[in-house]
Amino acid sequence: KWVGISVFTFQCQIFTKELLVKLKDQYKGKIIAGGAGLSTNGISAKQNDFGSFLLDNGLVDHYIRGEGERVIIDLLQGSTDLPGLDNDNFEQINELDKLPYPNYDDVIGLGYKYTTGTPQIPVTGSRGCVRKCSFCDIHTAWRKYRYRSGKNMADEFIYHYEKYGVTNFWFTDSLINGAMASFRSFCQELVNYYQAKGLPNRTFNWGGQFIVRDRKSMPPQDFEMASRAGMNGVAIGVESLSESVREHMKKGFNDDDLDYTLNEIHRNNMNCYFLMIVGYPSETSEDFEQGLDKFREYKKYALDGTIYGVNLGTTASIDEGTPLYDDIHREGIDAHGYDWILPNN
C-alpha cells in the first residue's frame, strides 16, 4: 500500500524525480519520501525545496523531514498532524535504545554486490556529533548528541548474526567513538559473547566513521579491546594534514594525536581510511605543502596496509547551517556550496 523512498543527498534528486514520474502512472498506492536530500542545501537548511516540489507536483503523498521511525508509524496508523510530516518542524528522538531493530527478511538474500564480499548490515548507534567542525551542519539537524548503550548495540549485532548469519556490519553514525563509555561497553559485550559461544576474537567485522582522540581520552587498551571485538576499516575525518587548517576547522586534534591513533591502529592489526578536503578557505600554499609532507611521512602506513585508502574529496562545500557559512557571509562574501571564492586568499 505504500512505497517509501529515501533521498540520501541532493545528488539523488534527479533520479528520484524521474523515478517518481514513471511510478506515478503505474502505481496506485501511497508514496512517501524522506532523507537529507529533500533539501538541496543540506540537512539543516531551513527549507526543504525538493520535498515541497515533490508534494506540490503530486509526485508524493507525503514527505518526512528528520528522524522518521515514529512519524512513519503514526502516519500508517492514520495520523497526519505530525512533526516533520509535510513540514520542517521535526523533533529529535532522545531514547534510541527503545527503537526496534530493522527487519531485513525480504532483502537479506538478494544479490547485492557488497564491498566486503559478504552481506553487510548497517547499524545506527548514535545521532549527532560531539564535535562542531566548521564545515559541518549535522549539529543543526541534531542539536543534542544521542547515543545507544553499548549493550543495546551489541545485542543488535548478535540478533542479526543469529538470525541471518551476518558477521559484517557498518555503523552509519557521524562517529562511532563519540561516547567512550558506550563504545567500551559495546566492545566488551562482543568479546564476552565470543567467549561464551566459543568463537574467536574478531568474529564480527565492523567499522564506521571514527574521530581522532588523544591518548588520555582513548588509551591503548581501548584500541586493544576494539580490535578483539572486530573493529576494522574505520573512516577517519582527517580533512587536512595541516594543523593550522584543522584548527580553523575546529577538528579537535593535533598532529601528535593523529600519530598516536595511526600507531595504535597499526599496532592492533587494524586499518583505516582517510576522508580529506582539498581546498578550504583558510588553506594556503604552505598548508598544502605541509599536507604533502605529512603524506610522505605516512607512506609507511600505506605500504603496510594500515591506511588502505584516501578519499581526497572535493573543495570544501560552504553549506547553510554551518559555522563556516556564517563566518563567510559575515565577511560579505556570497558563498553557497562549492561556488565560492575568497578574495583575500
GROMACS .gro file of N, CA and C in nm, residues 173-300:
model
  384
  173ASP      N    1   2.676   0.608   1.180
  173ASP     CA    2   2.691   0.727   1.264
  173ASP      C    3   2.789   0.829   1.205
  174SER      N    4   2.779   0.953   1.255
  174SER     CA    5   2.882   1.051   1.225
  174SER      C    6   3.014   1.012   1.290
  175LEU      N    7   3.007   0.939   1.401
  175LEU     CA    8   3.127   0.889   1.467
  175LEU      C    9   3.087   0.775   1.560
  176ILE      N   10   3.173   0.673   1.566
  176ILE     CA   11   3.140   0.557   1.648
  176ILE      C   12   3.203   0.566   1.787
  177ASN      N   13   3.298   0.655   1.805
  177ASN     CA   14   3.365   0.668   1.935
  177ASN      C   15   3.338   0.805   1.995
  178GLY      N   16   3.213   0.849   1.985
  178GLY     CA   17   3.176   0.977   2.044
  178GLY      C   18   3.152   0.966   2.194
  179ALA      N   19   3.086   0.859   2.236
  179ALA     CA   20   3.062   0.833   2.378
  179ALA      C   21   3.148   0.715   2.419
  180MET      N   22   3.261   0.742   2.483
  180MET     CA   23   3.358   0.637   2.507
  180MET      C   24   3.308   0.530   2.603
  181ALA      N   25   3.227   0.567   2.701
  181ALA     CA   26   3.175   0.465   2.793
  181ALA      C   27   3.089   0.364   2.718
  182SER      N   28   3.006   0.412   2.628
  182SER     CA   29   2.923   0.324   2.547
  182SER      C   30   3.008   0.241   2.451
  183PHE      N   31   3.108   0.304   2.392
  183PHE     CA   32   3.198   0.234   2.299
  183PHE      C   33   3.271   0.120   2.370
  184ARG      N   34   3.322   0.148   2.489
  184ARG     CA   35   3.392   0.043   2.565
  184ARG      C   36   3.299  -0.071   2.603
  185SER      N   37   3.179  -0.037   2.647
  185SER     CA   38   3.081  -0.139   2.684
  185SER      C   39   3.044  -0.225   2.563
  186PHE      N   40   3.026  -0.162   2.448
  186PHE     CA   41   2.993  -0.234   2.325
  186PHE      C   42   3.102  -0.336   2.291
  187CYS      N   43   3.227  -0.291   2.293
  187CYS     CA   44   3.338  -0.382   2.262
  187CYS      C   45   3.346  -0.497   2.361
  188GLN      N   46   3.329  -0.467   2.490
  188GLN     CA   47   3.337  -0.571   2.593
  188GLN      C   48   3.223  -0.671   2.577
  189GLU      N   49   3.102  -0.623   2.545
  189GLU     CA   50   2.988  -0.713   2.526
  189GLU      C   51   3.015  -0.811   2.410
  190LEU      N   52   3.074  -0.763   2.301
  190LEU     CA   53   3.102  -0.852   2.189
  190LEU      C   54   3.207  -0.956   2.228
  191VAL      N   55   3.312  -0.913   2.297
  191VAL     CA   56   3.415  -1.007   2.340
  191VAL      C   57   3.356  -1.111   2.435
  192ASN      N   58   3.270  -1.067   2.525
  192ASN     CA   59   3.205  -1.160   2.617
  192ASN      C   60   3.122  -1.264   2.540
  193TYR      N   61   3.054  -1.219   2.435
  193TYR     CA   62   2.972  -1.309   2.354
  193TYR      C   63   3.060  -1.413   2.283
  194TYR      N   64   3.171  -1.367   2.226
  194TYR     CA   65   3.262  -1.461   2.160
  194TYR      C   66   3.306  -1.570   2.258
  195GLN      N   67   3.343  -1.527   2.377
  195GLN     CA   68   3.393  -1.623   2.476
  195GLN      C   69   3.283  -1.719   2.520
  196ALA      N   70   3.163  -1.667   2.540
  196ALA     CA   71   3.052  -1.753   2.585
  196ALA      C   72   3.013  -1.855   2.479
  197LYS      N   73   3.031  -1.820   2.351
  197LYS     CA   74   2.990  -1.908   2.242
  197LYS      C   75   3.108  -1.987   2.183
  198GLY      N   76   3.226  -1.970   2.241
  198GLY     CA   77   3.342  -2.040   2.189
  198GLY      C   78   3.387  -1.990   2.054
  199LEU      N   79   3.363  -1.864   2.025
  199LEU     CA   80   3.400  -1.803   1.897
  199LEU      C   81   3.533  -1.730   1.911
  200PRO      N   82   3.608  -1.719   1.803
  200PRO     CA   83   3.735  -1.645   1.811
  200PRO      C   84   3.711  -1.495   1.819
  201ASN      N   85   3.811  -1.423   1.871
  201ASN     CA   86   3.806  -1.278   1.865
  201ASN      C   87   3.789  -1.234   1.720
  202ARG      N   88   3.725  -1.119   1.703
  202ARG     CA   89   3.704  -1.060   1.570
  202ARG      C   90   3.612  -1.145   1.483
  203THR      N   91   3.524  -1.222   1.545
  203THR     CA   92   3.425  -1.295   1.466
  203THR      C   93   3.343  -1.198   1.381
  204PHE      N   94   3.306  -1.085   1.441
  204PHE     CA   95   3.237  -0.981   1.366
  204PHE      C   96   3.340  -0.883   1.311
  205ASN      N   97   3.311  -0.831   1.193
  205ASN     CA   98   3.395  -0.728   1.132
  205ASN      C   99   3.309  -0.602   1.120
  206TRP      N  100   3.352  -0.493   1.184
  206TRP     CA  101   3.269  -0.374   1.184
  206TRP      C  102   3.354  -0.247   1.184
  207GLY      N  103   3.296  -0.142   1.130
  207GLY     CA  104   3.364  -0.013   1.126
  207GLY      C  105   3.263   0.099   1.114
  208GLY      N  106   3.314   0.216   1.087
  208GLY     CA  107   3.230   0.334   1.076
  208GLY      C  108   3.318   0.458   1.078
  209GLN      N  109   3.257   0.572   1.083
  209GLN     CA  110   3.333   0.696   1.092
  209GLN      C  111   3.387   0.711   1.234
  210PHE      N  112   3.509   0.758   1.243
  210PHE     CA  113   3.586   0.749   1.367
  210PHE      C  114   3.662   0.880   1.386
  211ILE      N  115   3.658   0.936   1.509
  211ILE     CA  116   3.731   1.060   1.532
  211ILE      C  117   3.864   1.032   1.601
  212VAL      N  118   3.961   1.117   1.572
  212VAL     CA  119   4.092   1.109   1.636
  212VAL      C  120   4.082   1.166   1.777
  213ARG      N  121   4.124   1.089   1.875
  213ARG     CA  122   4.126   1.133   2.014
  213ARG      C  123   4.269   1.130   2.067
  214ASP      N  124   4.292   1.199   2.177
  214ASP     CA  125   4.425   1.194   2.238
  214ASP      C  126   4.439   1.068   2.324
  215ARG      N  127   4.561   1.042   2.369
  215ARG     CA  128   4.589   0.921   2.446
  215ARG      C  129   4.509   0.912   2.575
  216LYS      N  130   4.482   1.029   2.637
  216LYS     CA  131   4.411   1.028   2.764
  216LYS      C  132   4.266   0.984   2.747
  217SER      N  133   4.199   1.034   2.646
  217SER     CA  134   4.057   1.001   2.629
  217SER      C  135   4.036   0.866   2.561
  218MET      N  136   4.137   0.817   2.487
  218MET     CA  137   4.127   0.685   2.425
  218MET      C  138   4.262   0.616   2.438
  219PRO      N  139   4.291   0.560   2.556
  219PRO     CA  140   4.421   0.498   2.582
  219PRO      C  141   4.439   0.368   2.504
  220PRO      N  142   4.562   0.314   2.502
  220PRO     CA  143   4.592   0.194   2.423
  220PRO      C  144   4.497   0.076   2.447
  221GLN      N  145   4.452   0.059   2.571
  221GLN     CA  146   4.365  -0.056   2.598
  221GLN      C  147   4.231  -0.048   2.524
  222ASP      N  148   4.188   0.074   2.490
  222ASP     CA  149   4.065   0.087   2.412
  222ASP      C  150   4.084   0.033   2.271
  223PHE      N  151   4.198   0.061   2.212
  223PHE     CA  152   4.227   0.008   2.079
  223PHE      C  153   4.242  -0.144   2.083
  224GLU      N  154   4.304  -0.193   2.189
  224GLU     CA  155   4.321  -0.338   2.201
  224GLU      C  156   4.187  -0.409   2.211
  225MET      N  157   4.096  -0.357   2.292
  225MET     CA  158   3.966  -0.418   2.307
  225MET      C  159   3.883  -0.405   2.179
  226ALA      N  160   3.893  -0.288   2.112
  226ALA     CA  161   3.820  -0.268   1.987
  226ALA      C  162   3.865  -0.368   1.881
  227SER      N  163   3.996  -0.394   1.877
  227SER     CA  164   4.049  -0.491   1.781
  227SER      C  165   3.996  -0.631   1.811
  228ARG      N  166   3.996  -0.670   1.937
  228ARG     CA  167   3.943  -0.801   1.974
  228ARG      C  168   3.796  -0.813   1.938
  229ALA      N  169   3.722  -0.702   1.950
  229ALA     CA  170   3.578  -0.702   1.922
  229ALA      C  171   3.550  -0.704   1.772
  230GLY      N  172   3.650  -0.666   1.689
  230GLY     CA  173   3.632  -0.675   1.544
  230GLY      C  174   3.635  -0.545   1.468
  231MET      N  175   3.670  -0.433   1.536
  231MET     CA  176   3.674  -0.305   1.464
  231MET      C  177   3.780  -0.309   1.355
  232ASN      N  178   3.746  -0.256   1.237
  232ASN     CA  179   3.841  -0.251   1.127
  232ASN      C  180   3.785  -0.160   1.018
  233GLY      N  181   3.875  -0.106   0.936
  233GLY     CA  182   3.832  -0.028   0.821
  233GLY      C  183   3.759   0.101   0.857
  234VAL      N  184   3.800   0.166   0.966
  234VAL     CA  185   3.729   0.288   1.007
  234VAL      C  186   3.765   0.404   0.914
  235ALA      N  187   3.667   0.491   0.892
  235ALA     CA  188   3.686   0.610   0.809
  235ALA      C  189   3.711   0.729   0.902
  236ILE      N  190   3.830   0.787   0.891
  236ILE     CA  191   3.869   0.896   0.980
  236ILE      C  192   3.858   1.029   0.906
  237GLY      N  193   3.780   1.121   0.962
  237GLY     CA  194   3.767   1.254   0.903
  237GLY      C  195   3.889   1.338   0.937
  238VAL      N  196   3.999   1.309   0.870
  238VAL     CA  197   4.122   1.387   0.893
  238VAL      C  198   4.105   1.527   0.835
  239GLU      N  199   4.047   1.535   0.714
  239GLU     CA  200   4.014   1.657   0.641
  239GLU      C  201   4.136   1.732   0.590
  240SER      N  202   4.237   1.755   0.674
  240SER     CA  203   4.358   1.823   0.631
  240SER      C  204   4.476   1.772   0.713
  241LEU      N  205   4.592   1.765   0.649
  241LEU     CA  206   4.713   1.727   0.721
  241LEU      C  207   4.794   1.848   0.762
  242SER      N  208   4.732   1.965   0.762
  242SER     CA  209   4.791   2.087   0.814
  242SER      C  210   4.724   2.119   0.947
  243GLU      N  211   4.803   2.133   1.053
  243GLU     CA  212   4.746   2.162   1.185
  243GLU      C  213   4.670   2.294   1.185
  244SER      N  214   4.723   2.396   1.116
  244SER     CA  215   4.658   2.527   1.118
  244SER      C  216   4.522   2.522   1.050
  245VAL      N  217   4.512   2.445   0.942
  245VAL     CA  218   4.383   2.432   0.874
  245VAL      C  219   4.285   2.357   0.964
  246ARG      N  220   4.330   2.249   1.026
  246ARG     CA  221   4.242   2.173   1.115
  246ARG      C  222   4.198   2.258   1.235
  247GLU      N  223   4.286   2.345   1.281
  247GLU     CA  224   4.249   2.432   1.391
  247GLU      C  225   4.135   2.525   1.350
  248HIS      N  226   4.143   2.579   1.230
  248HIS     CA  227   4.034   2.664   1.180
  248HIS      C  228   3.906   2.582   1.162
  249MET      N  229   3.923   2.458   1.122
  249MET     CA  230   3.808   2.368   1.105
  249MET      C  231   3.746   2.325   1.238
  250LYS      N  232   3.822   2.346   1.348
  250LYS     CA  233   3.780   2.301   1.481
  250LYS      C  234   3.767   2.148   1.487
  251LYS      N  235   3.866   2.081   1.429
  251LYS     CA  236   3.864   1.936   1.427
  251LYS      C  237   3.891   1.875   1.564
  252GLY      N  238   3.964   1.945   1.650
  252GLY     CA  239   3.980   1.897   1.786
  252GLY      C  240   4.094   1.801   1.808
  253PHE      N  241   4.190   1.792   1.714
  253PHE     CA  242   4.306   1.708   1.739
  253PHE      C  243   4.428   1.767   1.669
  254ASN      N  244   4.547   1.733   1.721
  254ASN     CA  245   4.671   1.783   1.663
  254ASN      C  246   4.748   1.669   1.598
  255ASP      N  247   4.867   1.701   1.546
  255ASP     CA  248   4.947   1.600   1.476
  255ASP      C  249   4.987   1.486   1.568
  256ASP      N  250   5.018   1.518   1.693
  256ASP     CA  251   5.056   1.412   1.788
  256ASP      C  252   4.941   1.313   1.809
  257ASP      N  253   4.820   1.366   1.819
  257ASP     CA  254   4.703   1.279   1.837
  257ASP      C  255   4.683   1.188   1.716
  258LEU      N  256   4.702   1.244   1.597
  258LEU     CA  257   4.686   1.164   1.475
  258LEU      C  258   4.796   1.058   1.467
  259ASP      N  259   4.920   1.096   1.499
  259ASP     CA  260   5.030   0.999   1.500
  259ASP      C  261   5.001   0.885   1.597
  260TYR      N  262   4.953   0.921   1.716
  260TYR     CA  263   4.921   0.821   1.818
  260TYR      C  264   4.811   0.726   1.768
  261THR      N  265   4.706   0.781   1.709
  261THR     CA  266   4.594   0.700   1.662
  261THR      C  267   4.639   0.602   1.554
  262LEU      N  268   4.716   0.651   1.457
  262LEU     CA  269   4.763   0.563   1.350
  262LEU      C  270   4.853   0.453   1.404
  263ASN      N  271   4.937   0.487   1.500
  263ASN     CA  272   5.025   0.386   1.558
  263ASN      C  273   4.945   0.278   1.630
  264GLU      N  274   4.839   0.318   1.702
  264GLU     CA  275   4.757   0.219   1.773
  264GLU      C  276   4.678   0.132   1.676
  265ILE      N  277   4.627   0.191   1.569
  265ILE     CA  278   4.557   0.112   1.468
  265ILE      C  279   4.652   0.011   1.406
  266HIS      N  280   4.774   0.055   1.376
  266HIS     CA  281   4.877  -0.034   1.321
  266HIS      C  282   4.914  -0.144   1.421
  267ARG      N  283   4.937  -0.105   1.545
  267ARG     CA  284   4.982  -0.199   1.648
  267ARG      C  285   4.880  -0.309   1.673
  268ASN      N  286   4.753  -0.277   1.653
  268ASN     CA  287   4.647  -0.374   1.682
  268ASN      C  288   4.590  -0.439   1.555
  269ASN      N  289   4.669  -0.432   1.447
  269ASN     CA  290   4.636  -0.505   1.324
  269ASN      C  291   4.499  -0.465   1.269
  270MET      N  292   4.472  -0.334   1.269
  270MET     CA  293   4.351  -0.281   1.208
  270MET      C  294   4.393  -0.188   1.094
  271ASN      N  295   4.294  -0.135   1.021
  271ASN     CA  296   4.327  -0.039   0.918
  271ASN      C  297   4.223   0.072   0.913
  272CYS      N  298   4.253   0.175   0.835
  272CYS     CA  299   4.166   0.292   0.833
  272CYS      C  300   4.170   0.358   0.696
  273TYR      N  301   4.082   0.453   0.680
  273TYR     CA  302   4.062   0.523   0.553
  273TYR      C  303   4.055   0.671   0.584
  274PHE      N  304   4.126   0.754   0.509
  274PHE     CA  305   4.127   0.899   0.533
  274PHE      C  306   4.019   0.967   0.449
  275LEU      N  307   3.941   1.052   0.512
  275LEU     CA  308   3.849   1.142   0.442
  275LEU      C  309   3.912   1.281   0.442
  276MET      N  310   3.928   1.341   0.325
  276MET     CA  311   4.002   1.466   0.313
  276MET      C  312   3.919   1.574   0.242
  277ILE      N  313   3.954   1.698   0.270
  277ILE     CA  314   3.900   1.814   0.198
  277ILE      C  315   4.020   1.888   0.139
  278VAL      N  316   4.024   1.899   0.008
  278VAL     CA  317   4.133   1.971  -0.058
  278VAL      C  318   4.078   2.104  -0.107
  279GLY      N  319   4.116   2.211  -0.041
  279GLY     CA  320   4.063   2.342  -0.077
  279GLY      C  321   3.967   2.390   0.030
  280TYR      N  322   4.019   2.465   0.127
  280TYR     CA  323   3.943   2.517   0.240
  280TYR      C  324   3.975   2.667   0.249
  281PRO      N  325   3.880   2.751   0.287
  281PRO     CA  326   3.902   2.896   0.280
  281PRO      C  327   4.031   2.947   0.344
  282SER      N  328   4.073   2.888   0.456
  282SER     CA  329   4.194   2.940   0.522
  282SER      C  330   4.321   2.872   0.473
  283GLU      N  331   4.309   2.772   0.385
  283GLU     CA  332   4.424   2.694   0.342
  283GLU      C  333   4.514   2.776   0.249
  284THR      N  334   4.643   2.778   0.280
  284THR     CA  335   4.741   2.847   0.197
  284THR      C  336   4.826   2.745   0.121
  285SER      N  337   4.909   2.796   0.032
  285SER     CA  338   5.000   2.706  -0.039
  285SER      C  339   5.094   2.636   0.058
  286GLU      N  340   5.136   2.708   0.163
  286GLU     CA  341   5.223   2.648   0.264
  286GLU      C  342   5.152   2.534   0.336
  287ASP      N  343   5.026   2.555   0.371
  287ASP     CA  344   4.947   2.449   0.435
  287ASP      C  345   4.940   2.327   0.344
  288PHE      N  346   4.919   2.353   0.216
  288PHE     CA  347   4.907   2.244   0.120
  288PHE      C  348   5.036   2.163   0.112
  289GLU      N  349   5.150   2.232   0.110
  289GLU     CA  350   5.279   2.163   0.106
  289GLU      C  351   5.304   2.084   0.234
  290GLN      N  352   5.260   2.140   0.348
  290GLN     CA  353   5.274   2.066   0.474
  290GLN      C  354   5.195   1.936   0.469
  291GLY      N  355   5.078   1.943   0.407
  291GLY     CA  356   4.998   1.822   0.392
  291GLY      C  357   5.067   1.717   0.308
  292LEU      N  358   5.131   1.760   0.199
  292LEU     CA  359   5.205   1.665   0.115
  292LEU      C  360   5.320   1.601   0.192
  293ASP      N  361   5.389   1.683   0.274
  293ASP     CA  362   5.498   1.629   0.356
  293ASP      C  363   5.446   1.524   0.452
  294LYS      N  364   5.331   1.549   0.509
  294LYS     CA  365   5.273   1.453   0.605
  294LYS      C  366   5.232   1.324   0.534
  295PHE      N  367   5.182   1.336   0.413
  295PHE     CA  368   5.151   1.216   0.336
  295PHE      C  369   5.277   1.132   0.315
  296ARG      N  370   5.389   1.198   0.285
  296ARG     CA  371   5.515   1.125   0.266
  296ARG      C  372   5.556   1.055   0.395
  297GLU      N  373   5.534   1.124   0.508
  297GLU     CA  374   5.567   1.064   0.637
  297GLU      C  375   5.483   0.940   0.664
  298TYR      N  376   5.356   0.943   0.619
  298TYR     CA  377   5.265   0.832   0.645
  298TYR      C  378   5.272   0.723   0.537
  299LYS      N  379   5.363   0.737   0.444
  299LYS     CA  380   5.375   0.638   0.338
  299LYS      C  381   5.394   0.497   0.395
  300LYS      N  382   5.467   0.487   0.505
  300LYS     CA  383   5.492   0.356   0.567
  300LYS      C  384   5.361   0.287   0.603
   0.00000   0.00000   0.00000
